[in-house]
Tab-separated table of C-alpha atoms (C1' of nucleotides) in Angstrom:
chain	number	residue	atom	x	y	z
Y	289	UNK	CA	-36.578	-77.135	-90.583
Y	290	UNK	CA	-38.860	-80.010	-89.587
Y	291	UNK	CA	-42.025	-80.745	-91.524
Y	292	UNK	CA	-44.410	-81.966	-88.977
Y	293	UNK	CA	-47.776	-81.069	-89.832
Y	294	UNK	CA	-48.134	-79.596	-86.771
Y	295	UNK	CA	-45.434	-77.641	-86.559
Y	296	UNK	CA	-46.592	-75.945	-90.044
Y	297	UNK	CA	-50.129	-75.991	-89.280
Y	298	UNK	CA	-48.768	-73.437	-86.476
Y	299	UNK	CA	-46.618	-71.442	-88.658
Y	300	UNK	CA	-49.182	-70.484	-90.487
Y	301	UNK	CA	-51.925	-69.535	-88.195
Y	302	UNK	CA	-49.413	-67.839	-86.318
Y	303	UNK	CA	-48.166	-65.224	-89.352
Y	304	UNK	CA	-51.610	-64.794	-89.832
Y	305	UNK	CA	-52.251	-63.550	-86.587
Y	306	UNK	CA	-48.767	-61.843	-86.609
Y	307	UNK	CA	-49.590	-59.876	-89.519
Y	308	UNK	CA	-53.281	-58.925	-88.615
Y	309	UNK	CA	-52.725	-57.666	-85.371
Y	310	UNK	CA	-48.840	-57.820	-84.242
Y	311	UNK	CA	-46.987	-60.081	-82.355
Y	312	UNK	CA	-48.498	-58.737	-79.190
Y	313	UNK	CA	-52.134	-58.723	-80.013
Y	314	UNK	CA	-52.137	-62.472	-81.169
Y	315	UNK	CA	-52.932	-64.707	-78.540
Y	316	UNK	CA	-51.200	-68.178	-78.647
Y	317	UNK	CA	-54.693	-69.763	-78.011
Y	318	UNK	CA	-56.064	-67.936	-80.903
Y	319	UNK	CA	-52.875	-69.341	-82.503
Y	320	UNK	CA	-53.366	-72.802	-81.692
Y	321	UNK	CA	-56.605	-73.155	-82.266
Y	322	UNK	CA	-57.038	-72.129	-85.916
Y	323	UNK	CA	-53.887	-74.607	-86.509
Y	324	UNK	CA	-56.397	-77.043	-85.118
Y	325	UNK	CA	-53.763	-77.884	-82.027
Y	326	UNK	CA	-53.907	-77.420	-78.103
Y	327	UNK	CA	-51.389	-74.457	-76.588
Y	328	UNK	CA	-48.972	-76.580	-75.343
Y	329	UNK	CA	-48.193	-77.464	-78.522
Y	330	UNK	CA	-46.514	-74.279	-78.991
Y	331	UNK	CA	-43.650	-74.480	-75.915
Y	332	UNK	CA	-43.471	-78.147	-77.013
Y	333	UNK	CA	-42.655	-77.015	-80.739
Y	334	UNK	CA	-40.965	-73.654	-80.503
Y	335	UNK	CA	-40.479	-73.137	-76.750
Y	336	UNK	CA	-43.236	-70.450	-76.345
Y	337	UNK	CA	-44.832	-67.542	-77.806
Y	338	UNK	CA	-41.059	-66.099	-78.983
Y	339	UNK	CA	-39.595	-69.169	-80.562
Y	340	UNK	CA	-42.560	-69.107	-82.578
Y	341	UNK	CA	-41.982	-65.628	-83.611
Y	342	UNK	CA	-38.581	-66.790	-84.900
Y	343	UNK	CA	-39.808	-69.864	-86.495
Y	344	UNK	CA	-42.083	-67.621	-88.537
Y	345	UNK	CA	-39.536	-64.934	-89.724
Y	346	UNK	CA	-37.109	-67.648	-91.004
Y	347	UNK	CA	-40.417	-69.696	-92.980
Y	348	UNK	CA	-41.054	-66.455	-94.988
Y	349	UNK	CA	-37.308	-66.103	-95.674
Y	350	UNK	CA	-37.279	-69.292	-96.686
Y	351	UNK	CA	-40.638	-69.098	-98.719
Y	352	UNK	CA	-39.709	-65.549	-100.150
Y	353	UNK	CA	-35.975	-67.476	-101.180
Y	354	UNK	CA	-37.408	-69.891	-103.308
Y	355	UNK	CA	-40.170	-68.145	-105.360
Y	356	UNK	CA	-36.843	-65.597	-106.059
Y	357	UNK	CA	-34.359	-68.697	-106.788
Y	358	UNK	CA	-34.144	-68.195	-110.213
Y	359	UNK	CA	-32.626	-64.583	-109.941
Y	360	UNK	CA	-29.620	-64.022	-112.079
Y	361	UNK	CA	-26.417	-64.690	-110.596
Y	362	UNK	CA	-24.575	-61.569	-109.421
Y	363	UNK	CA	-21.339	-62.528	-111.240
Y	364	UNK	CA	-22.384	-62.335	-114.612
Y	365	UNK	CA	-23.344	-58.434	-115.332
Y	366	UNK	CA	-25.643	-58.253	-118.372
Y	367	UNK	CA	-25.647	-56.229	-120.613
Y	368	UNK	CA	-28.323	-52.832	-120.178
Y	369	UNK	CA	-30.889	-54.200	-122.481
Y	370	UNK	CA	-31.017	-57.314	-120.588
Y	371	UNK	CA	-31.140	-55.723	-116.840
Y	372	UNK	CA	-33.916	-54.133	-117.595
Y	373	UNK	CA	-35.864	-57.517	-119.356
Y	374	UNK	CA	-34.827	-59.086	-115.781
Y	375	UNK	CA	-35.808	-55.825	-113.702
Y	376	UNK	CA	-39.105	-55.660	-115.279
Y	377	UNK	CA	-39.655	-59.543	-115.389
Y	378	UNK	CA	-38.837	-59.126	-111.754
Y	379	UNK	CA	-41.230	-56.312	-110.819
Y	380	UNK	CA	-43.873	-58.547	-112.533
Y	381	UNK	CA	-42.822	-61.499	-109.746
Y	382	UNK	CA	-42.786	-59.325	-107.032
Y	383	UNK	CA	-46.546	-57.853	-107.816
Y	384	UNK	CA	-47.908	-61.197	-108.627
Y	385	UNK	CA	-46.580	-62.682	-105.597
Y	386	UNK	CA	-47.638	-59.759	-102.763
Y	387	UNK	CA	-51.329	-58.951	-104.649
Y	388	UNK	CA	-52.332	-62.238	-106.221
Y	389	UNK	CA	-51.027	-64.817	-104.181
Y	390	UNK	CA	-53.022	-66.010	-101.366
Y	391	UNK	CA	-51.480	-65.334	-97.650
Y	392	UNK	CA	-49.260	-63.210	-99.109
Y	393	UNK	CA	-50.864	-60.436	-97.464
Y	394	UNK	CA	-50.434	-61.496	-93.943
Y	395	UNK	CA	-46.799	-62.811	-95.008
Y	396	UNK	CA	-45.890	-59.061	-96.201
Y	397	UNK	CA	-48.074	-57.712	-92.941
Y	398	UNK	CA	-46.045	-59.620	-90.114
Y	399	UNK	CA	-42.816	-58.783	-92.033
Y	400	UNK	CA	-43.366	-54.954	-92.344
Y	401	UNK	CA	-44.050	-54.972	-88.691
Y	402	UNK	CA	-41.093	-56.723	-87.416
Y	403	UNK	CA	-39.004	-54.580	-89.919
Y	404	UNK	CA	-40.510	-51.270	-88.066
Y	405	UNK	CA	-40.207	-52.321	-84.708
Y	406	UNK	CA	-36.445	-50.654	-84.161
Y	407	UNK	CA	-35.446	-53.567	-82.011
Y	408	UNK	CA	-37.584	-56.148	-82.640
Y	409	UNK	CA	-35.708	-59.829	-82.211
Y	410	UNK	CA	-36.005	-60.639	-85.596
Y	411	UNK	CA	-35.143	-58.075	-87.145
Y	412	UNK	CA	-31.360	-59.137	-87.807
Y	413	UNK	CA	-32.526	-62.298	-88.967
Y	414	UNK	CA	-34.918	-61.023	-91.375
Y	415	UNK	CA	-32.862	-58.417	-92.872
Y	416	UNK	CA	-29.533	-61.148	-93.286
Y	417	UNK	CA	-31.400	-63.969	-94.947
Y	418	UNK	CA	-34.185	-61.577	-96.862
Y	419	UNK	CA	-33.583	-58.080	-97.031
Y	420	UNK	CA	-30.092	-57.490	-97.738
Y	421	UNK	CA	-29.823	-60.457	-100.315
Y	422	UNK	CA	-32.271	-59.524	-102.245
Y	423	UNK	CA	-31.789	-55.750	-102.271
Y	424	UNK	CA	-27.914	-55.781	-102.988
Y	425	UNK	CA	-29.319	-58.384	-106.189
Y	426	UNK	CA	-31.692	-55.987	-107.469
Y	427	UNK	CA	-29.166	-53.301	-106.850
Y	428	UNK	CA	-26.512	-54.830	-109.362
Y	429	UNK	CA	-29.086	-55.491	-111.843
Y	430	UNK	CA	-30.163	-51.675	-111.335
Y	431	UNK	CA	-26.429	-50.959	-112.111
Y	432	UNK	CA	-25.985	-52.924	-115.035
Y	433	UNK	CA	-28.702	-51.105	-116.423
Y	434	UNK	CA	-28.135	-47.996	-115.658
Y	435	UNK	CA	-24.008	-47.884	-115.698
Y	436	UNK	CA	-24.153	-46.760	-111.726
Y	437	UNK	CA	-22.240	-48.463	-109.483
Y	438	UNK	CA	-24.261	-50.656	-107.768
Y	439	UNK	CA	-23.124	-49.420	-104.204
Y	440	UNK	CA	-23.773	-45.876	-104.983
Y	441	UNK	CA	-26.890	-44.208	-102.495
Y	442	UNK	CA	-28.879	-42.967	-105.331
Y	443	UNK	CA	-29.162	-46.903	-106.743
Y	444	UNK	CA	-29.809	-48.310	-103.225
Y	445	UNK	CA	-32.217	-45.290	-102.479
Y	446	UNK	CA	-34.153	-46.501	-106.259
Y	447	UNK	CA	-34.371	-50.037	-105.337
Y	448	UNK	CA	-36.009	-49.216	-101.890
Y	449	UNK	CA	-38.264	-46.767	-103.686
Y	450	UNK	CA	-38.888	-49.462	-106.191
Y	451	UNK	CA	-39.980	-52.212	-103.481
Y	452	UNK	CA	-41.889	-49.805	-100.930
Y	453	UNK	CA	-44.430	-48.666	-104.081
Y	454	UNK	CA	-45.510	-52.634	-104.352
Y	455	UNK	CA	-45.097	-52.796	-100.090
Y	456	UNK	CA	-47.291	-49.800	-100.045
Y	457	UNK	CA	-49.916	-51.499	-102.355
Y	458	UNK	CA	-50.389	-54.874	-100.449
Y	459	UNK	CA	-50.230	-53.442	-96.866
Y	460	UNK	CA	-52.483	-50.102	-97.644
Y	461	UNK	CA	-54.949	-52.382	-99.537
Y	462	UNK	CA	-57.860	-51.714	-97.869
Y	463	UNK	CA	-57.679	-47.917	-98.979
Y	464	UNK	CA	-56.248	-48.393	-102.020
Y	465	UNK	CA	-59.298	-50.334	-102.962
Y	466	UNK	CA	-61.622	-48.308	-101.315
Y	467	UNK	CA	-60.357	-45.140	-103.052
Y	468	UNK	CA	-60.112	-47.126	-106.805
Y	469	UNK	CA	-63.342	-48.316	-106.460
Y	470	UNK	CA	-61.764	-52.191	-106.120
Y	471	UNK	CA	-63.723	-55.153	-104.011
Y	472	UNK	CA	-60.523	-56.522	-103.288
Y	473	UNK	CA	-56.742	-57.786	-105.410
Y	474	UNK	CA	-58.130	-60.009	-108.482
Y	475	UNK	CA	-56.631	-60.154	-111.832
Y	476	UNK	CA	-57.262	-57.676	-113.548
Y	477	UNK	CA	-56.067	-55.732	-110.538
Y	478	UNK	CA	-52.944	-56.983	-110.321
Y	479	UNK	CA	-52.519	-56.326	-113.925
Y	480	UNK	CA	-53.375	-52.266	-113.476
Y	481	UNK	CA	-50.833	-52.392	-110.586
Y	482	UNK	CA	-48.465	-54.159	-112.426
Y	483	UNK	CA	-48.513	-51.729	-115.177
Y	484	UNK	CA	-48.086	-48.404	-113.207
Y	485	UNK	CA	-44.673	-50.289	-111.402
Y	486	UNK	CA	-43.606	-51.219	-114.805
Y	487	UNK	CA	-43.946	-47.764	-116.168
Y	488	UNK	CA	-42.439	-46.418	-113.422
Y	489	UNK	CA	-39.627	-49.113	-113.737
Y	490	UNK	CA	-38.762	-47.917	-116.915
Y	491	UNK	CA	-39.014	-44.149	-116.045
Y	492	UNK	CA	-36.974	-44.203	-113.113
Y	493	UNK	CA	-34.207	-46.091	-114.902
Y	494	UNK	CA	-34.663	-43.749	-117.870
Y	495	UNK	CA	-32.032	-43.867	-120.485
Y	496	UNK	CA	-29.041	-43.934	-118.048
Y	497	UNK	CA	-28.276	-42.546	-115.449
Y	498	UNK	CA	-30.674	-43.041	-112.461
D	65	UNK	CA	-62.044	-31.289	-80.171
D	66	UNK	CA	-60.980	-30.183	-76.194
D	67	UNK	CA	-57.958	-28.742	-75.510
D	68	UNK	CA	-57.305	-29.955	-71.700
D	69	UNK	CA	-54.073	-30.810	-71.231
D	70	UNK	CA	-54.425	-34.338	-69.899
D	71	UNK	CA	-56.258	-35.212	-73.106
D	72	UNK	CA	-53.636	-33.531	-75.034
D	73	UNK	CA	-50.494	-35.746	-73.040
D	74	UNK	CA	-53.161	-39.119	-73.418
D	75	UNK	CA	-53.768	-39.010	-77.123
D	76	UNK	CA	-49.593	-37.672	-77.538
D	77	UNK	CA	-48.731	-40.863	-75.765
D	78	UNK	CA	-51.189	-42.936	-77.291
D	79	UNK	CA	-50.152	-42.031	-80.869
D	80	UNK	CA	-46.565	-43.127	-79.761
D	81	UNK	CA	-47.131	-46.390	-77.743
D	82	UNK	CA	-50.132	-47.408	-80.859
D	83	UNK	CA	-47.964	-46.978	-83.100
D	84	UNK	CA	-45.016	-48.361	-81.742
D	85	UNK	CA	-46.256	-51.998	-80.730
D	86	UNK	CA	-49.946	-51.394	-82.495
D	87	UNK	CA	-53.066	-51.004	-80.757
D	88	UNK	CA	-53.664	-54.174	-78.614
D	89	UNK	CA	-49.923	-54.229	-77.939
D	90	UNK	CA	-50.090	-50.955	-75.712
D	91	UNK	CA	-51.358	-51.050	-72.413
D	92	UNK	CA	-53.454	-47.656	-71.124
D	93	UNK	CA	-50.861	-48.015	-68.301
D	94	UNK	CA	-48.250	-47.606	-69.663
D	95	UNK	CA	-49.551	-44.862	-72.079
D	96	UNK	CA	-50.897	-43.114	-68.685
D	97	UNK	CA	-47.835	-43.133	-67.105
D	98	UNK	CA	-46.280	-41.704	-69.954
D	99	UNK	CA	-48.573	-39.489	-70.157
D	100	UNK	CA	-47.931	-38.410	-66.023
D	101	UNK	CA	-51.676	-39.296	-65.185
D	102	UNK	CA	-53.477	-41.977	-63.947
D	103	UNK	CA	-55.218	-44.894	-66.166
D	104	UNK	CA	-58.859	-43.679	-65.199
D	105	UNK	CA	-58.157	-40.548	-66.874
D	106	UNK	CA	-58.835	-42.385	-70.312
D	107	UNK	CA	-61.763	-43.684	-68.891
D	108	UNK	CA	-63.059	-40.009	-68.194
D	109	UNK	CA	-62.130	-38.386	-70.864
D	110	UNK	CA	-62.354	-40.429	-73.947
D	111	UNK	CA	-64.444	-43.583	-72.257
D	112	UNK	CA	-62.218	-46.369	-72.741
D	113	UNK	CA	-59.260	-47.002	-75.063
D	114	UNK	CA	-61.436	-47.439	-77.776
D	115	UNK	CA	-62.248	-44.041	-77.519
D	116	UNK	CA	-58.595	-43.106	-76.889
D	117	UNK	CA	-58.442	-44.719	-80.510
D	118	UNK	CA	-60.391	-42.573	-82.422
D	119	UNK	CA	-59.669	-39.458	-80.666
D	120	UNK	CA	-55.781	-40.414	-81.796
D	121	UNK	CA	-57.163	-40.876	-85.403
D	122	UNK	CA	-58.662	-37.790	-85.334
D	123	UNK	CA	-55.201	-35.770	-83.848
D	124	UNK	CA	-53.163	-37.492	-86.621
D	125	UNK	CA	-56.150	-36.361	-89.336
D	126	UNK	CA	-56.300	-32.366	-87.804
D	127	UNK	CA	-52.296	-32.131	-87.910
D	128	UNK	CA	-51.827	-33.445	-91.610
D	129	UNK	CA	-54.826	-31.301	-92.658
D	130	UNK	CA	-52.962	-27.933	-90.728
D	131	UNK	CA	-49.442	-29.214	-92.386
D	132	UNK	CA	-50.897	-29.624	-95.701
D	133	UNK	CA	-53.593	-26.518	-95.877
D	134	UNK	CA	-52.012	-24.050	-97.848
D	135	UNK	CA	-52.148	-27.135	-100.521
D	136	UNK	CA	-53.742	-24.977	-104.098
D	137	UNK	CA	-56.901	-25.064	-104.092
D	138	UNK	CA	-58.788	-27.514	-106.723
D	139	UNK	CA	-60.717	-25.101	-108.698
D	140	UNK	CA	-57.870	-23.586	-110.108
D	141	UNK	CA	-56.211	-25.635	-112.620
D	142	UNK	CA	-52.633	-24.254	-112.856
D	143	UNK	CA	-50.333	-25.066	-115.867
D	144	UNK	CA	-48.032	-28.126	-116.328
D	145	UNK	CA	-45.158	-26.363	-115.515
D	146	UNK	CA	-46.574	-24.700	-112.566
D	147	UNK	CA	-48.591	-28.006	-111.334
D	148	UNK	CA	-45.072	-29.726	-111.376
D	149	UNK	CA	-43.658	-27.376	-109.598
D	150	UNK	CA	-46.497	-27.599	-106.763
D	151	UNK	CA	-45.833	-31.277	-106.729
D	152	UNK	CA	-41.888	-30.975	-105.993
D	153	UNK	CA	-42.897	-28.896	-103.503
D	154	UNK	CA	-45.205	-31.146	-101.894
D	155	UNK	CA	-43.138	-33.904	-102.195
D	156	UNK	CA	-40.216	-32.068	-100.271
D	157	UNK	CA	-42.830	-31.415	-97.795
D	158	UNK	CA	-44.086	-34.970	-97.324
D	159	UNK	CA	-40.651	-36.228	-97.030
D	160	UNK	CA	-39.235	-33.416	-94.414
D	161	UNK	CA	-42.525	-33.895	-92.418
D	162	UNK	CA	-42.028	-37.801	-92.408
D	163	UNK	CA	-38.276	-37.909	-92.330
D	164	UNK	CA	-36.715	-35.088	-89.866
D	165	UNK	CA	-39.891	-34.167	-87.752
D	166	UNK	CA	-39.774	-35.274	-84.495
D	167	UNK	CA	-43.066	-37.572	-83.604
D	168	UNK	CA	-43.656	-38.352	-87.068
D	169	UNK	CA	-42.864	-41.975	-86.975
D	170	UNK	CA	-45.118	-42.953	-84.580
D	171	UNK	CA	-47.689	-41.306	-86.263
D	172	UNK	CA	-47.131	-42.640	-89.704
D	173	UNK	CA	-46.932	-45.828	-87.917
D	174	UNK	CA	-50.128	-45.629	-86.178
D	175	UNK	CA	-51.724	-44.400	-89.033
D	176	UNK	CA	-50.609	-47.194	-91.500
D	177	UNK	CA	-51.528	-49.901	-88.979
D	178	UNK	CA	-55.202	-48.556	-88.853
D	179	UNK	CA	-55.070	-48.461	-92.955
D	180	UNK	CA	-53.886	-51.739	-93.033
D	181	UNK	CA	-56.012	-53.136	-90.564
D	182	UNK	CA	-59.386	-54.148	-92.899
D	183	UNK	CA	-61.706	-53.749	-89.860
D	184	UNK	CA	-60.165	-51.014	-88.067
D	185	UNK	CA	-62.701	-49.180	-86.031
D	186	UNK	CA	-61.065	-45.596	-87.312
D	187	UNK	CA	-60.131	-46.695	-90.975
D	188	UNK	CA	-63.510	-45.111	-92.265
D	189	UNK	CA	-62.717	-42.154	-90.386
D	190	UNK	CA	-59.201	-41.683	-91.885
D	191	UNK	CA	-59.876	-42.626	-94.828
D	192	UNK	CA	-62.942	-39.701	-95.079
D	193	UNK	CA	-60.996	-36.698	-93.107
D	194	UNK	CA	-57.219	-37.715	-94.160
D	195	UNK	CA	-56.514	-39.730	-96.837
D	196	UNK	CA	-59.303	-39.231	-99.641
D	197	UNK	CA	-58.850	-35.955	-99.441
D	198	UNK	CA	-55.601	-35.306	-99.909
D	199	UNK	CA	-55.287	-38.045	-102.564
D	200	UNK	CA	-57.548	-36.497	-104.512
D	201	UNK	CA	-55.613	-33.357	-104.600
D	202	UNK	CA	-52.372	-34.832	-105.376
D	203	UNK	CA	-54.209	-36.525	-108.588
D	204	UNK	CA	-55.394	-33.388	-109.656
D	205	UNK	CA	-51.947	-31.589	-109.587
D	206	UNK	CA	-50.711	-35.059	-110.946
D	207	UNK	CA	-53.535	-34.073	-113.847
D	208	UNK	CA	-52.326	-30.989	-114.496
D	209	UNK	CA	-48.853	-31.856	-114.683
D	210	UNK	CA	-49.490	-34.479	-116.876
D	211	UNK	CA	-52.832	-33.946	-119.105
D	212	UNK	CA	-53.772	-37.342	-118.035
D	213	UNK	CA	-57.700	-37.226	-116.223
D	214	UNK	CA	-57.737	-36.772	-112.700
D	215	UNK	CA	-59.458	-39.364	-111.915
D	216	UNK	CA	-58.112	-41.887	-114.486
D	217	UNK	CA	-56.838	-45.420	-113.138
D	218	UNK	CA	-53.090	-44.624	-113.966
D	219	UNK	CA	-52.965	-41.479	-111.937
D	220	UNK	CA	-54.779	-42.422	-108.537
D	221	UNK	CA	-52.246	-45.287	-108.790
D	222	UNK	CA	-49.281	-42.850	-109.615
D	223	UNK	CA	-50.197	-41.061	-106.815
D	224	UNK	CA	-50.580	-44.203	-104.482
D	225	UNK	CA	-46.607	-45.173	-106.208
D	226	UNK	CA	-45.088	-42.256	-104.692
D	227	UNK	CA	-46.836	-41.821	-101.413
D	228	UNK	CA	-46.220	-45.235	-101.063
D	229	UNK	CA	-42.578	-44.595	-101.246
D	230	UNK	CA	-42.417	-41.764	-98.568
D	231	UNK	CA	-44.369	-44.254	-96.150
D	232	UNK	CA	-41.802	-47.200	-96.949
D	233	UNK	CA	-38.678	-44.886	-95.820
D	234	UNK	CA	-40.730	-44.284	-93.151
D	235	UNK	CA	-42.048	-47.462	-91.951
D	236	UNK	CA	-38.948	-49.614	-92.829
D	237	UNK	CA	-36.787	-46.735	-91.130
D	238	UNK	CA	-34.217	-49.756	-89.178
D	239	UNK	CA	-33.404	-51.688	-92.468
D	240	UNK	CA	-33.289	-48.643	-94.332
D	241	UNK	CA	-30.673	-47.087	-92.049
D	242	UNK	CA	-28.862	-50.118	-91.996
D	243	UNK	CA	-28.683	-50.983	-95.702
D	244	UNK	CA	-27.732	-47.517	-96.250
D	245	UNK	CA	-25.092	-47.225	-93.554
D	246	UNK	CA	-27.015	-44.330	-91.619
D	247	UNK	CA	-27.357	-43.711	-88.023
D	248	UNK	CA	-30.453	-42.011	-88.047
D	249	UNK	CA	-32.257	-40.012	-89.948
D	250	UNK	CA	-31.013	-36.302	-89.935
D	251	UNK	CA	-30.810	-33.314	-92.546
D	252	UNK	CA	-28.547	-35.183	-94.650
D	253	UNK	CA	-30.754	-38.414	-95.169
D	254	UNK	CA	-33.769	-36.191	-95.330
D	255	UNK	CA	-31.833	-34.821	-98.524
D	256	UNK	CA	-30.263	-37.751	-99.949
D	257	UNK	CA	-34.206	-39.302	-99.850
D	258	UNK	CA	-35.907	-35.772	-100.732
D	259	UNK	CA	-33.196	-35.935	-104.171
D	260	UNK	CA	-34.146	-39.395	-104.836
D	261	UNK	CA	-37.731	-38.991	-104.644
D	262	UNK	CA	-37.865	-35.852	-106.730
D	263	UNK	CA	-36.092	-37.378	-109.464
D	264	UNK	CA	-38.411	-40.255	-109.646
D	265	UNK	CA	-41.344	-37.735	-109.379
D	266	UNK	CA	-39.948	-36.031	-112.502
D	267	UNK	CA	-39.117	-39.364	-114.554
D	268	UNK	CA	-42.734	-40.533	-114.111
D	269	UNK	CA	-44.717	-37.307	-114.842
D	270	UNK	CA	-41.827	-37.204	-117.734
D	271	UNK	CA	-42.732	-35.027	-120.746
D	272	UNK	CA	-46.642	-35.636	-120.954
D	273	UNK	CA	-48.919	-38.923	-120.701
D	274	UNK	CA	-48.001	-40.223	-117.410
L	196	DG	C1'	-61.013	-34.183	-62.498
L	197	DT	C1'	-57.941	-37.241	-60.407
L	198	DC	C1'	-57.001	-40.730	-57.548
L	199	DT	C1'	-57.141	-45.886	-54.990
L	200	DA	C1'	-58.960	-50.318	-54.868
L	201	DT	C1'	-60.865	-54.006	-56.961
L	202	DA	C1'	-63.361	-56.870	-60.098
L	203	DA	C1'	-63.589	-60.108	-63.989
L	204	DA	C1'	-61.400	-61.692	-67.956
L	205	DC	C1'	-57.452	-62.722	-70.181
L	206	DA	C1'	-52.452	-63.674	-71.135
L	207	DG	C1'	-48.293	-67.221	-71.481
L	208	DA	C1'	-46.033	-70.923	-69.238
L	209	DT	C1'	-45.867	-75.388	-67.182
L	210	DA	C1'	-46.686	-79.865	-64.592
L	211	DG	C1'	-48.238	-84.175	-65.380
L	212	DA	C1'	-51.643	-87.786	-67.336
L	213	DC	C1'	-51.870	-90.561	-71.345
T	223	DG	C1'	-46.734	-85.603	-79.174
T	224	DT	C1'	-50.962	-84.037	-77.500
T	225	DC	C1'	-53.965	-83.212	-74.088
T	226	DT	C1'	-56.189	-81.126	-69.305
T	227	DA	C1'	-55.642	-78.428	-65.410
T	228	DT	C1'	-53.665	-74.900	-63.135
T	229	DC	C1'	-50.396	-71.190	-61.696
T	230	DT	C1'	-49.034	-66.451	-61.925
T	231	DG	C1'	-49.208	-62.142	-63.754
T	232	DT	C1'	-51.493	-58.577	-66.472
T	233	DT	C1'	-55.224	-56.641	-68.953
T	234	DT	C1'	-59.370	-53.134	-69.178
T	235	DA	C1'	-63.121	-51.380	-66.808
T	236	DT	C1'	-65.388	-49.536	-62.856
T	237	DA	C1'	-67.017	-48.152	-58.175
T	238	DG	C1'	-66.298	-44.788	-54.998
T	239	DA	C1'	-63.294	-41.547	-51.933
T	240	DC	C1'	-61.630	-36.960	-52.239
DNA sequence: GTCTATAAACAGATAGAC
DNA sequence: GTCTATCTGTTTATAGAC
């Protein structure tokens, strides 16, 4: 909520270190120090090591909310044609912003992890204000171009197979590099990446019914 | 490589509490006491908990490889018809082994925390024994499927898209479950996910260039 | 091989100066 | 708000009894 420089500076080391290592394995000195602040900082700020955990899930909600703002509203279905022109425009987003986009990778890290720990205390949080959002939006889109109702398991089962491919390719990066011969996410990476999801895109939704 | 039965409960535990909280998260106490032995065992038998490391690595490499050995071998180039078949097959396979067997989790977990790491001590190791071997099989069943090359670009990453998939379900188990309105994952998930994942393996081989 | 006891380094939290 | 200093508990590693 507040913007004191501080206060971000923190943020950010502190999903870094999240996402490298885990919550556990960060060390709030670590922390402080590469935000260029003392410890103390920390309780003062957040209250200790867990309030900062919290501040951190509800930044990349936040963060994650307004590069997808301009999603389409949910009222208005379109038409197939045009579901598929947003799905794929919105496959392109989603690539560009976990391969390209610097800190993305620690962002996407320090989420997966809190969304795989079974009870972790941010887990509600993250998946009210960022998972289920933007899953049930990509759901109706699937459904408007498909004709499936947007509820139906096999749509919500697409859109998570959808979003775990591009998941897979930020948080595996290392190997997926390593095994296509990459030095690391550039350009002209994101662009091969970008094409397999968008040719799967159109696959999966195929002519109907998927 | 030694089949004593305190190494056997260490690296079982290991696996779990690694992959669980990650590696600097998990204490060798507690992973000795769930193991029923006492922390300077790990210190005896694999040197420290570094060494616990890599001999966990290794377990997870040995008990894919046993899972996935009566994989075709890659001399023989079997037909598209027959090399799709192979790969519905496997897929079933990857998704009961991830989905319904008992352990798995932690072991996928472990595993994709090491791949994600960039400086894991044990990434070169998995990489080598468990991943680049098996990738490069799927790619050349992918190939033959297809009549794309085996190793062209848009099949390693083809391959990477729906391995990628299986890993997500697994990984992202809680808000998968919850988005989905499932308990846990039993026989019934395992199918509704198996269904879904073999019709997006047959919409992207589709009728040819894939 | 497995244990107890302990060492040396590290963690997060906090009291209080400024 | 930010710092230093310190408290308390926990970490891994290890020495040595059995």
């Amino acid at each position: 909520m507040d913007a004191h420089p501080t206060r971000i500076s923190l943020i950010q080391a502190a999903i870094r270190q999240f996402g490298r290592g885990g919550f556990e394995a960060a060390s709030t000195r670590t922390i402080a120090a590469q935000a260029g602040t003392n410890i103390s900082s920390i309780a003062y700020h957040f209250g200790g090591k867990d309030g900062l955990r919290i501040a951190c899930a509800d930044a990349v909600a936040e963060r994650v909310a307004q590069v997808a703002r301009p999603l389409p509203g949910l009222q208005d279905r379109p038409d197939p044609r045009h579901a598929r022109l947003l799905l794929r425009r919105l496959v392109r987003r989603i690539v560009t912003f976990m391969i390209v986009s610097p800190g993305a990778s620690d962002a996407v890290a320090f989420v997966l992890r809190e969304l795989a720990e079974p009870d972790s205390p941010v887990l509600d949080r993250l998946y009210a204000t960022l998972i289920e959002p933007r899953h049930r939006a990509l759901c109706a889109l699937w459904s408007a171009a498909t004709g499936a109702p947007a509820e139906a398991e096999e749509v919500k089962l697409a859109v998570f197979s959808l979003v775990g491919q591009a998941v897979y390719f930020r948080v595996a990066a290392p190997i997926v590099q390593r095994r296509m011969g990459w030095r690391h996410y550039g350009r002209a990476e994101a662009r091969a990446i970008t094409r397999r999801m968008l040719a799967n895109l159109d696959r999966m939704i195929g002519d109907g019914d998927g």
